Structure formats: C-alpha cells, structure tokens
PDB file of C-alpha atoms in Angstrom:
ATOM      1  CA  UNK A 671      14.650   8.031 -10.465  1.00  0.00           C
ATOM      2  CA  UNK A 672      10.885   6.776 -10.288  1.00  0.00           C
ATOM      3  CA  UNK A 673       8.996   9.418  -9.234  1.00  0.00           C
ATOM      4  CA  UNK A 674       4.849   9.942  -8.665  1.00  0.00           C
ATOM      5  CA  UNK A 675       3.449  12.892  -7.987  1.00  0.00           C
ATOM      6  CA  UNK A 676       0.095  13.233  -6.622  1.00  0.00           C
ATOM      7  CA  UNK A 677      -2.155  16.356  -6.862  1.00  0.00           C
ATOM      8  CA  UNK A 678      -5.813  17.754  -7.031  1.00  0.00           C
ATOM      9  CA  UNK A 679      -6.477  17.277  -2.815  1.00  0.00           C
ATOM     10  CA  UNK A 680      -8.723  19.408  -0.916  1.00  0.00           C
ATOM     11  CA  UNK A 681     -11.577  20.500   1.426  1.00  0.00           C
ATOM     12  CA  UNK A 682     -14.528  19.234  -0.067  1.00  0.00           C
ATOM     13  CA  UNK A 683     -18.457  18.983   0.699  1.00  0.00           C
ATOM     14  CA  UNK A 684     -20.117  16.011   1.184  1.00  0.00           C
ATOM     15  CA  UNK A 685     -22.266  14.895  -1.650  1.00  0.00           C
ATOM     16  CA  UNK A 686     -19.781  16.616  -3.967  1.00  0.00           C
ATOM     17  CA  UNK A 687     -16.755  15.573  -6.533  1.00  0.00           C
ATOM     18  CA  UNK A 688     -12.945  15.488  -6.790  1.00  0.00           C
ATOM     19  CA  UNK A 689     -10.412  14.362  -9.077  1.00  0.00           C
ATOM     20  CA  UNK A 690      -6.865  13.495  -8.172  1.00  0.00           C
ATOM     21  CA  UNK A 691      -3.786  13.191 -10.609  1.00  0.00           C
ATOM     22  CA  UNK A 692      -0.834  11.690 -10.400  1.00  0.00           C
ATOM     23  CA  UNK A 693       1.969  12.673 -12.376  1.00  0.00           C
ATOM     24  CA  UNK A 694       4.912   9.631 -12.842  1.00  0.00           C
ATOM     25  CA  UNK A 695       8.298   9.692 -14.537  1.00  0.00           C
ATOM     26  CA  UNK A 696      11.563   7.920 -14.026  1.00  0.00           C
ATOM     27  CA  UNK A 697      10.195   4.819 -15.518  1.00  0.00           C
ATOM     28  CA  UNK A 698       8.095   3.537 -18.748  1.00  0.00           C
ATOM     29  CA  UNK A 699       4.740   4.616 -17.308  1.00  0.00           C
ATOM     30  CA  UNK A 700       3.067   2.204 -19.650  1.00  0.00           C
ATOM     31  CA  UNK A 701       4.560  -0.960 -18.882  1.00  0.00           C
ATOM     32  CA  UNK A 702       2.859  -1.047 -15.436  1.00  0.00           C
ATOM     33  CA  UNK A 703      -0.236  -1.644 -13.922  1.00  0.00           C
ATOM     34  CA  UNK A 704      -1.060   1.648 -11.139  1.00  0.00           C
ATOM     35  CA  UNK A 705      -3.115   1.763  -7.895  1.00  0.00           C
ATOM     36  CA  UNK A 706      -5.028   4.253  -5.611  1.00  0.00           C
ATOM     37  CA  UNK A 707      -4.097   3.550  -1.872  1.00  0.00           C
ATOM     38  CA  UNK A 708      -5.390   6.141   1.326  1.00  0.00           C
ATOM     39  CA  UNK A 709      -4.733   6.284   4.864  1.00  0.00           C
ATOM     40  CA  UNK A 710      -7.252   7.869   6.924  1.00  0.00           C
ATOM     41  CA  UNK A 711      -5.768   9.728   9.625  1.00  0.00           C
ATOM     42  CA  UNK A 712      -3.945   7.761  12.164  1.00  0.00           C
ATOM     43  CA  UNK A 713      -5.499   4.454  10.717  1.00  0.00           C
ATOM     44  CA  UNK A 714      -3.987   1.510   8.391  1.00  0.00           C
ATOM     45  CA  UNK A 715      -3.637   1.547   4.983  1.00  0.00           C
ATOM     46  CA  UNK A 716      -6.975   1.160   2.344  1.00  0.00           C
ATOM     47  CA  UNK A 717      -6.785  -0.222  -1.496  1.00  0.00           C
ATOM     48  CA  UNK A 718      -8.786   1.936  -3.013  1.00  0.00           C
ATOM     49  CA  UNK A 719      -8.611   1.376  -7.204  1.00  0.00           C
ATOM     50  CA  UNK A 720      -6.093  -0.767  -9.597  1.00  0.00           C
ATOM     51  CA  UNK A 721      -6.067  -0.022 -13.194  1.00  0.00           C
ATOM     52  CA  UNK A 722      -4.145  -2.423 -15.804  1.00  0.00           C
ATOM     53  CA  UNK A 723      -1.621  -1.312 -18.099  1.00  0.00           C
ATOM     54  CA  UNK A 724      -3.793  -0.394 -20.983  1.00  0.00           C
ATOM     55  CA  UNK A 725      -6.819   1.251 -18.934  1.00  0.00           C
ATOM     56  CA  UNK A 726      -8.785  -1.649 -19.956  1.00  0.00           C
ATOM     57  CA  UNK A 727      -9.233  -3.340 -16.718  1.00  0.00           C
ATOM     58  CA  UNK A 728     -10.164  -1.785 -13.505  1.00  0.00           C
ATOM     59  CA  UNK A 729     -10.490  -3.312 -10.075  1.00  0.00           C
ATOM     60  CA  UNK A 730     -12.313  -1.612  -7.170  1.00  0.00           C
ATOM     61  CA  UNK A 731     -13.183  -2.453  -3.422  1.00  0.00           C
ATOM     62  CA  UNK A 732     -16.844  -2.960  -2.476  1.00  0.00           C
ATOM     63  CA  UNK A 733     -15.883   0.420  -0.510  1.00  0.00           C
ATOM     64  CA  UNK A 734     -15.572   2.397  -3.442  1.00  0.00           C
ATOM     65  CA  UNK A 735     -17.500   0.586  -5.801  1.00  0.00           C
ATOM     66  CA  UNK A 736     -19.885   2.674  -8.003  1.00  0.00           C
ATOM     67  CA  UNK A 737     -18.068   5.908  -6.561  1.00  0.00           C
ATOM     68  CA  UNK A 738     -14.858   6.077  -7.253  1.00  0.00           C
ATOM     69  CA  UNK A 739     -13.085   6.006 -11.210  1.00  0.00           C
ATOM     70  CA  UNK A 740      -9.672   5.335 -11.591  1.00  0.00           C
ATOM     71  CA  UNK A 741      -8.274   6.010 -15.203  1.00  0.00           C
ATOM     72  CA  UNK A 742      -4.654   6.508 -16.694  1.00  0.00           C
ATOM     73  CA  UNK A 743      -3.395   8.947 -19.723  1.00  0.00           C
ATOM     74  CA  UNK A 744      -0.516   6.651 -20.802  1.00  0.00           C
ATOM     75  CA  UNK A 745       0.852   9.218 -23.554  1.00  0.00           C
ATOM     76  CA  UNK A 746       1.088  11.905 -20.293  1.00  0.00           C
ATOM     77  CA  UNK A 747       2.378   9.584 -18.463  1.00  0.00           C
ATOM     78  CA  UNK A 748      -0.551  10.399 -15.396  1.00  0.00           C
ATOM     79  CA  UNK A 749      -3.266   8.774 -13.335  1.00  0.00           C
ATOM     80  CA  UNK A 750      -6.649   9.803 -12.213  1.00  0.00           C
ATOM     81  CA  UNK A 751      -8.748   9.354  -9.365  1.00  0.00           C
ATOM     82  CA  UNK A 752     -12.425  10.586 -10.171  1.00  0.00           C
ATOM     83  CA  UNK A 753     -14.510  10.557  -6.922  1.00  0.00           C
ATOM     84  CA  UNK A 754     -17.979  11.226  -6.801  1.00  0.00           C
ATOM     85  CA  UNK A 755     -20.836  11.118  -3.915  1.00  0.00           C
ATOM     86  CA  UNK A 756     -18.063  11.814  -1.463  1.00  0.00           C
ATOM     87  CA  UNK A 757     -18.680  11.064   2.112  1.00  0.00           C
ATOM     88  CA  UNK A 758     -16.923  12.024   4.957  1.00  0.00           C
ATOM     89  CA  UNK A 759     -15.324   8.666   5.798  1.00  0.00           C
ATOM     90  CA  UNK A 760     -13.138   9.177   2.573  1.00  0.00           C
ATOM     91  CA  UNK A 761     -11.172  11.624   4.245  1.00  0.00           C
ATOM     92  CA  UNK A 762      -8.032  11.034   3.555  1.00  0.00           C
ATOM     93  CA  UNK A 763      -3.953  11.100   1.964  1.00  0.00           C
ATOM     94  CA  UNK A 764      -4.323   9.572  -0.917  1.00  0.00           C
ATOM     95  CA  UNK A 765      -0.972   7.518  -2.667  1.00  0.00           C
ATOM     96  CA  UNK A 766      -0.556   6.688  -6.313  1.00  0.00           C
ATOM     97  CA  UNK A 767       1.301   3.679  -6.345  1.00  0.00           C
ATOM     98  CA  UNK A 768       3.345   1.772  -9.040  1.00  0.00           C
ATOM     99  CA  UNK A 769       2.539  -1.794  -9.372  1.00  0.00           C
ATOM    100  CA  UNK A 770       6.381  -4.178  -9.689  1.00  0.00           C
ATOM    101  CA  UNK A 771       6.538  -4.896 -13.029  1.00  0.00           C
ATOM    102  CA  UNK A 772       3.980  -8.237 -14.078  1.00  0.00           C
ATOM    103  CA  UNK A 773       2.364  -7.796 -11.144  1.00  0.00           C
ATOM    104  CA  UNK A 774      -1.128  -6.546  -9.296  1.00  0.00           C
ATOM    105  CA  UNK A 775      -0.515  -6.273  -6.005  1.00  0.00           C
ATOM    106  CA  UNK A 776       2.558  -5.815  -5.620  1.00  0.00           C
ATOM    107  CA  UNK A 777       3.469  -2.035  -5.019  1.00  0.00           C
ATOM    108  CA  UNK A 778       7.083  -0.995  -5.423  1.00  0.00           C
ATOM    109  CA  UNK A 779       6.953   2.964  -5.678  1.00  0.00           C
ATOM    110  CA  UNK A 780       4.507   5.167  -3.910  1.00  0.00           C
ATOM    111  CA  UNK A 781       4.054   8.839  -4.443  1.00  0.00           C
ATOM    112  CA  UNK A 782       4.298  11.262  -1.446  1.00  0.00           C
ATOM    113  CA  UNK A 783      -0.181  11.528  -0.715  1.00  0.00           C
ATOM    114  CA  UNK A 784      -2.392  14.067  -1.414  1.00  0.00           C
ATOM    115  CA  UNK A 785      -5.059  15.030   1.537  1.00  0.00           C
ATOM    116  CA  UNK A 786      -8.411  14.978   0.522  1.00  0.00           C
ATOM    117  CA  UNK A 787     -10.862  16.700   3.472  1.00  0.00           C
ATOM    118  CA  UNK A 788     -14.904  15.790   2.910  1.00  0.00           C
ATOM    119  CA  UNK A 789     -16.440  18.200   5.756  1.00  0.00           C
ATOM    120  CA  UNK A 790     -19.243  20.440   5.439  1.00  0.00           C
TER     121      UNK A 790
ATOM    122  CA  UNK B 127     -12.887 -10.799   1.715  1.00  0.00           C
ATOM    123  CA  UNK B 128      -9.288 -11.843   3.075  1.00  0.00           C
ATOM    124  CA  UNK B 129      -8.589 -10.452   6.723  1.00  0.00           C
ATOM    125  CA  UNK B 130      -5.023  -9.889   7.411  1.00  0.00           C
ATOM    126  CA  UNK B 131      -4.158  -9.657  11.123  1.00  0.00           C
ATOM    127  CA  UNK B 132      -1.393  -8.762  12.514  1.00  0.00           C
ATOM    128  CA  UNK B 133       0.375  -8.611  15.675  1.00  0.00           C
ATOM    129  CA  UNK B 134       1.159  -7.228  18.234  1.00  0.00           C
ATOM    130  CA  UNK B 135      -0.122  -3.603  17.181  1.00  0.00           C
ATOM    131  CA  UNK B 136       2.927  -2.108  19.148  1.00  0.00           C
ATOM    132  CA  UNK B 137       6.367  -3.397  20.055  1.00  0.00           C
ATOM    133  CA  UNK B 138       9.256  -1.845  22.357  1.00  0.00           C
ATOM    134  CA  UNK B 139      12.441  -3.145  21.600  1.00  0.00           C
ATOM    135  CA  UNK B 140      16.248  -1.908  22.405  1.00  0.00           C
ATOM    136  CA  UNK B 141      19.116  -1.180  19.528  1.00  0.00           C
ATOM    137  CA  UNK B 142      20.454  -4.318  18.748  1.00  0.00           C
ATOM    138  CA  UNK B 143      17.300  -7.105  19.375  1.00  0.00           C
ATOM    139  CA  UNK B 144      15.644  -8.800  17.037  1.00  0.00           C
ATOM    140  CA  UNK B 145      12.038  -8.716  17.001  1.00  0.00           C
ATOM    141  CA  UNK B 146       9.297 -10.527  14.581  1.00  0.00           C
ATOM    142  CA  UNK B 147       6.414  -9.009  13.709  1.00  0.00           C
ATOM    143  CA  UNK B 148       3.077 -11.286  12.752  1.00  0.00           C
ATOM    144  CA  UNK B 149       0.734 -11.223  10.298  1.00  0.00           C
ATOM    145  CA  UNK B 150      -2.293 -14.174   9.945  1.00  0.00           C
ATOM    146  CA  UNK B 151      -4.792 -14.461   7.005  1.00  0.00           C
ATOM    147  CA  UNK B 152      -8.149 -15.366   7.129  1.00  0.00           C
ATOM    148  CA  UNK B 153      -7.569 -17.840   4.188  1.00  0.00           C
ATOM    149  CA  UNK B 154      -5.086 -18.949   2.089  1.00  0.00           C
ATOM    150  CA  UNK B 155      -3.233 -16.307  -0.289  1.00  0.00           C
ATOM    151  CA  UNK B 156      -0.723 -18.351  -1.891  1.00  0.00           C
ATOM    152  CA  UNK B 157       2.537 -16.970  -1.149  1.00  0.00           C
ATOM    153  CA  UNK B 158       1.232 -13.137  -2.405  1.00  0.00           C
ATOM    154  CA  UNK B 159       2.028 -11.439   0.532  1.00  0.00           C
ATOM    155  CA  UNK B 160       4.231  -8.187   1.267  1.00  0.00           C
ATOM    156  CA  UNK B 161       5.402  -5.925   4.150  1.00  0.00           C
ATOM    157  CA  UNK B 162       5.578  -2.452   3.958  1.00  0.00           C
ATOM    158  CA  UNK B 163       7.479  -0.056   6.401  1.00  0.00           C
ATOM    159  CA  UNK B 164       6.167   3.485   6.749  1.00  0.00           C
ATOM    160  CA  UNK B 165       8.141   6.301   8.751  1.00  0.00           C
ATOM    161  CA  UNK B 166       6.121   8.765  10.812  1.00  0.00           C
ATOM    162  CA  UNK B 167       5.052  11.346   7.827  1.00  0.00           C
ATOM    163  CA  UNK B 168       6.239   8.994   4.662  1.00  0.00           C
ATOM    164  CA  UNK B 169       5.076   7.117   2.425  1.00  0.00           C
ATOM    165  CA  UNK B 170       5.042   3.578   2.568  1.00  0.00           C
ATOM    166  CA  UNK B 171       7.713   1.615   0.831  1.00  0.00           C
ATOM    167  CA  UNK B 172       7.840  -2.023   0.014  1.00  0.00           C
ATOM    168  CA  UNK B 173      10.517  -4.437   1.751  1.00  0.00           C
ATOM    169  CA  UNK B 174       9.440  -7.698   1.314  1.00  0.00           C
ATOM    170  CA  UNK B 175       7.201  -9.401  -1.384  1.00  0.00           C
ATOM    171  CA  UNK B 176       6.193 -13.391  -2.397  1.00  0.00           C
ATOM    172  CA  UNK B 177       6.100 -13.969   1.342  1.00  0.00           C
ATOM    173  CA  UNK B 178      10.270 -13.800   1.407  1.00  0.00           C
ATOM    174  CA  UNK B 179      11.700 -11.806  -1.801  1.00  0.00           C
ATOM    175  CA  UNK B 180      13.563  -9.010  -0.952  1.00  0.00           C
ATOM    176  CA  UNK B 181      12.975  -6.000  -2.709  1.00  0.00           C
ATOM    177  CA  UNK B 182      16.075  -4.283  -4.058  1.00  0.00           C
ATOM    178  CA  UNK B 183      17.869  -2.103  -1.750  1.00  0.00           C
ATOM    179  CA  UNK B 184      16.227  -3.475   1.429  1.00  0.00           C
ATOM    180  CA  UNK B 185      19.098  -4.056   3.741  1.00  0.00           C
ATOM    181  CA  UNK B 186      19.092  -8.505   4.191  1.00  0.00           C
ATOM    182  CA  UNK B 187      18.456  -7.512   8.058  1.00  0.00           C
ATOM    183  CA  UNK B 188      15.058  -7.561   7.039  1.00  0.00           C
ATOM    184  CA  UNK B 189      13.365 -11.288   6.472  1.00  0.00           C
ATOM    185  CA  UNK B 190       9.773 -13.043   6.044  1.00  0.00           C
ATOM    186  CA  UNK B 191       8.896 -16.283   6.612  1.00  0.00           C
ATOM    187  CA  UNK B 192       5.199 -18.293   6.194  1.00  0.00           C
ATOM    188  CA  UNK B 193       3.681 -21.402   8.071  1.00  0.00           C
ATOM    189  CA  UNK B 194       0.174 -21.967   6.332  1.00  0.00           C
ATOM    190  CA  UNK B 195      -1.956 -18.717   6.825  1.00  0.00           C
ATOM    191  CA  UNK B 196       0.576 -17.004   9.307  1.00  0.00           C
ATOM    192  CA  UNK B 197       3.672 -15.008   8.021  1.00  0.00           C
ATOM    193  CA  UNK B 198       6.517 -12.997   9.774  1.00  0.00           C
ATOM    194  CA  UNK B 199       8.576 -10.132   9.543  1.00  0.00           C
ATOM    195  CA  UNK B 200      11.919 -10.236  11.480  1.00  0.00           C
ATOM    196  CA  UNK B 201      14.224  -7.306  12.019  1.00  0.00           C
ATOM    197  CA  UNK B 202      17.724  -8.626  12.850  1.00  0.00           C
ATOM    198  CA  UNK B 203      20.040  -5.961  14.937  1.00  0.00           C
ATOM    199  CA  UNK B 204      17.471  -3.360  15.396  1.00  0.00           C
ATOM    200  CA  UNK B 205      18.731   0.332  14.800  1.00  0.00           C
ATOM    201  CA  UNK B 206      16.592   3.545  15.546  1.00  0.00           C
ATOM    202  CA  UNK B 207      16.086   4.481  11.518  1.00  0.00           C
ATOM    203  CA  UNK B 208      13.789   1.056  11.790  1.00  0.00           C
ATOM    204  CA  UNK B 209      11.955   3.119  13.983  1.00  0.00           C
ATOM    205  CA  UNK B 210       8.363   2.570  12.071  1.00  0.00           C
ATOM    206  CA  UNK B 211       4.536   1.061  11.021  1.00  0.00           C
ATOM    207  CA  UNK B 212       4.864  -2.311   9.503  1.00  0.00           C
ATOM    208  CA  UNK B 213       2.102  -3.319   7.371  1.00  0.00           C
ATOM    209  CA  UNK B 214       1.269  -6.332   5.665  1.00  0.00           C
ATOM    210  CA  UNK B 215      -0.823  -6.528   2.637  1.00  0.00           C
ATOM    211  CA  UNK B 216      -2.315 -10.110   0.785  1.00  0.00           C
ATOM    212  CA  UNK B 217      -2.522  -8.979  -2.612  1.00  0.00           C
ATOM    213  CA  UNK B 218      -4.037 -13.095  -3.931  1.00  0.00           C
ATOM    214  CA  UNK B 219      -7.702 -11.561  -4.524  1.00  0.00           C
ATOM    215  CA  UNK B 220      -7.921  -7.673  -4.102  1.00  0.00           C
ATOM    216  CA  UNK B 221      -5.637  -6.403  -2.020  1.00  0.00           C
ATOM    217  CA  UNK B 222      -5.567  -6.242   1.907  1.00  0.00           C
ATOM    218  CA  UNK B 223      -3.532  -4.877   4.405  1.00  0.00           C
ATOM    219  CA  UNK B 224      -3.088  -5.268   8.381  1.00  0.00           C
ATOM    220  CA  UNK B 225      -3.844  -2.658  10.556  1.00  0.00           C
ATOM    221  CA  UNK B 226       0.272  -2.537  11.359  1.00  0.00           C
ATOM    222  CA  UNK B 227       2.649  -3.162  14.162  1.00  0.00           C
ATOM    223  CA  UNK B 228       4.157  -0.342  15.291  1.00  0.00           C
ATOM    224  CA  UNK B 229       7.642  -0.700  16.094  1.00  0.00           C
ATOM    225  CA  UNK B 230       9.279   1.680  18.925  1.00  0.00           C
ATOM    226  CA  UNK B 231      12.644   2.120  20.850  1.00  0.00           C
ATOM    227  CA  UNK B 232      12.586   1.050  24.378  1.00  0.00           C
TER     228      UNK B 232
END
C-alpha cells in the first residue's frame, strides 16, 4: 500500500523557518518524480514545489520562488520542504504528493497534510 | 500563467442525477488535465487524468470530456459518498488548479 507521511508542521513566526518531511513507502520511492501541494484554509488547492526523480531538477511557482526548497533523500525514501522568510499567507496543510509514474503533473497518491501556522 | 476556471462553485443535486461539472483554461494545455475529488477533511485523490483516463479504481460513473479549452466532469447516478470538492488541475506548464465545484445533496 502507497503510503506518504507528512511531518515537521507548526506555529511559526513570521520572518522565520520550517522544514517539512515526508516519509513514503509502499512503492519504489525513486522511480517517481514528488510534489509539495497546500490548501489554505477553506480555499483551493496551491502547487507549491516539484522535484524530479534524481533531485536534479526542481520546479517552483513564482509564489514560492526564492523561498521555498524542495529536496528528496532517495536512499530514506523521504521528501523535504525547506521554507524560509515565511509569511503569513503560507499558512497552511501542506500534502506530499506522488507524481503517476513518467509523469509531472500528474498526482496519483497524496499524503494526509501537515498544518503549518505563520502568526506572530 | 494558465487560469483554470471552473464552474459552478456549488451544485445541489438529488441521489440518482447526473450532474457535469466545468472547468475552462485560459489557453491551451494539450490534453494534460485532471480532476481531483476531495471529501470534507481528506486528502485529495485523483479520478481522472489526460482529459478522460480513468485512474484505477475510480468507479466508470465518473467521466471527462474536452471541447478546445473547456473540459467536464460528469457524475452518472449520483450517490451521497460523491458528496465532495472537485478540482481541476492543468498540469501542461506548471501546474494549476480551479478553485473547485462543490458538489452537495439536495
């Protein structure tokens, strides 16, 4: 069973940093490209990051640009989210998502969220 | 950027309709676009992709269609578990998503 498992969410200060992880298993974690995808509350859903299989590539938003680093560990089998200069429109749940399998958009397994609060 | 748009932003149906949910793009995204059904407090979860490819074990109730920049969902025989936010997201340069239909019980 694919699973993804985000964690690392919290209340943070504006200005400051946060880094999420997501753990994934159930599948070969390496064969796949991963995404970043939020949903502020009560609002739509918001691309955030794509990374390619290998970590070499990395696509970002205008949004995020400059901010925001996604990164992958493929021998642990985990993403990262490293998010700097946060601001309170970032607020929040965060989903990992798995990309299908040759693709880069399209997102076939999503982890449950993890909230991220900016507030002073 | 690519807008998606979709509409309406909320629709009342009974148990057994069928209702069709829309979703226009700003530009053309060659065929790379997908709809998503999320459940109050759940994650999203792909149904559709390529405009009209199921995704495995997506009941074939569920159906997308595209004329030029404007795509649609349709729900046949509506039951309360498809009680939900549809979203639709162009993934041809970035990725974009709709600001969802939400889909209620009458």
């Amino acid at each position: 069973e694919v699973q993804l498992v985000e964690s690392g969410g919290g209340l943070v200060q504006p200005g400051r940093s946060l880094k999420l992880s997501c753990a994934a298993s159930g599948f070969t974690f390496s064969n796949h490209y991963m995404a970043w995808v939020r949903q502020a509350p009560k609002k739509g859903l918001d691309w955030v990051a794509t990374i390619s299989t290998s970590g070499s590539r990395t696509y970002y938003p205008d949004s995020v640009k400059g901010r925001f680093t996604i990164s992958r560990d493929n021998a642990k089998s985990s993403l990262y989210l490293q998010m700097n200069s946060l601001k309170s429109e970032d607020t929040a749940t965060y989903y990992c998502a798995r990309l299908a399998y040759s693709s880069q958009g399209v997102m076939d397994a999503w982890g449950q969220g993890a909230s991220v609060t900016v507030s002073s | 950027d690519t807008q998606m748009t979709q509409s309406p932003s909320l629709l009342s149906a009974s148990v057994g309709d069928r209702v069709t949910l829309n979703c226009k793009a700003s530009q053309n995204i060659y065929k790379n676009l997908a709809w998503y059904q999320q459940k109050l407090g759940e994650a999203p979860k792909l149904l559709i992709y390529n405009v009209n490819s199921l995704q495995s074990d997506i009941p074939s109730k569920f159906s997308g269609r595209e004329s030029g920049t404007d795509f649609t969902l349709t729900i046949n025989s509506l039951q309360p578990e498809d009680v939900a936010t549809y979203f639709c997201q162009q993934y041809y340069r970035g990725n974009t998503f709709g600001a969802g239909t939400k889909l209620e019980l009458k």
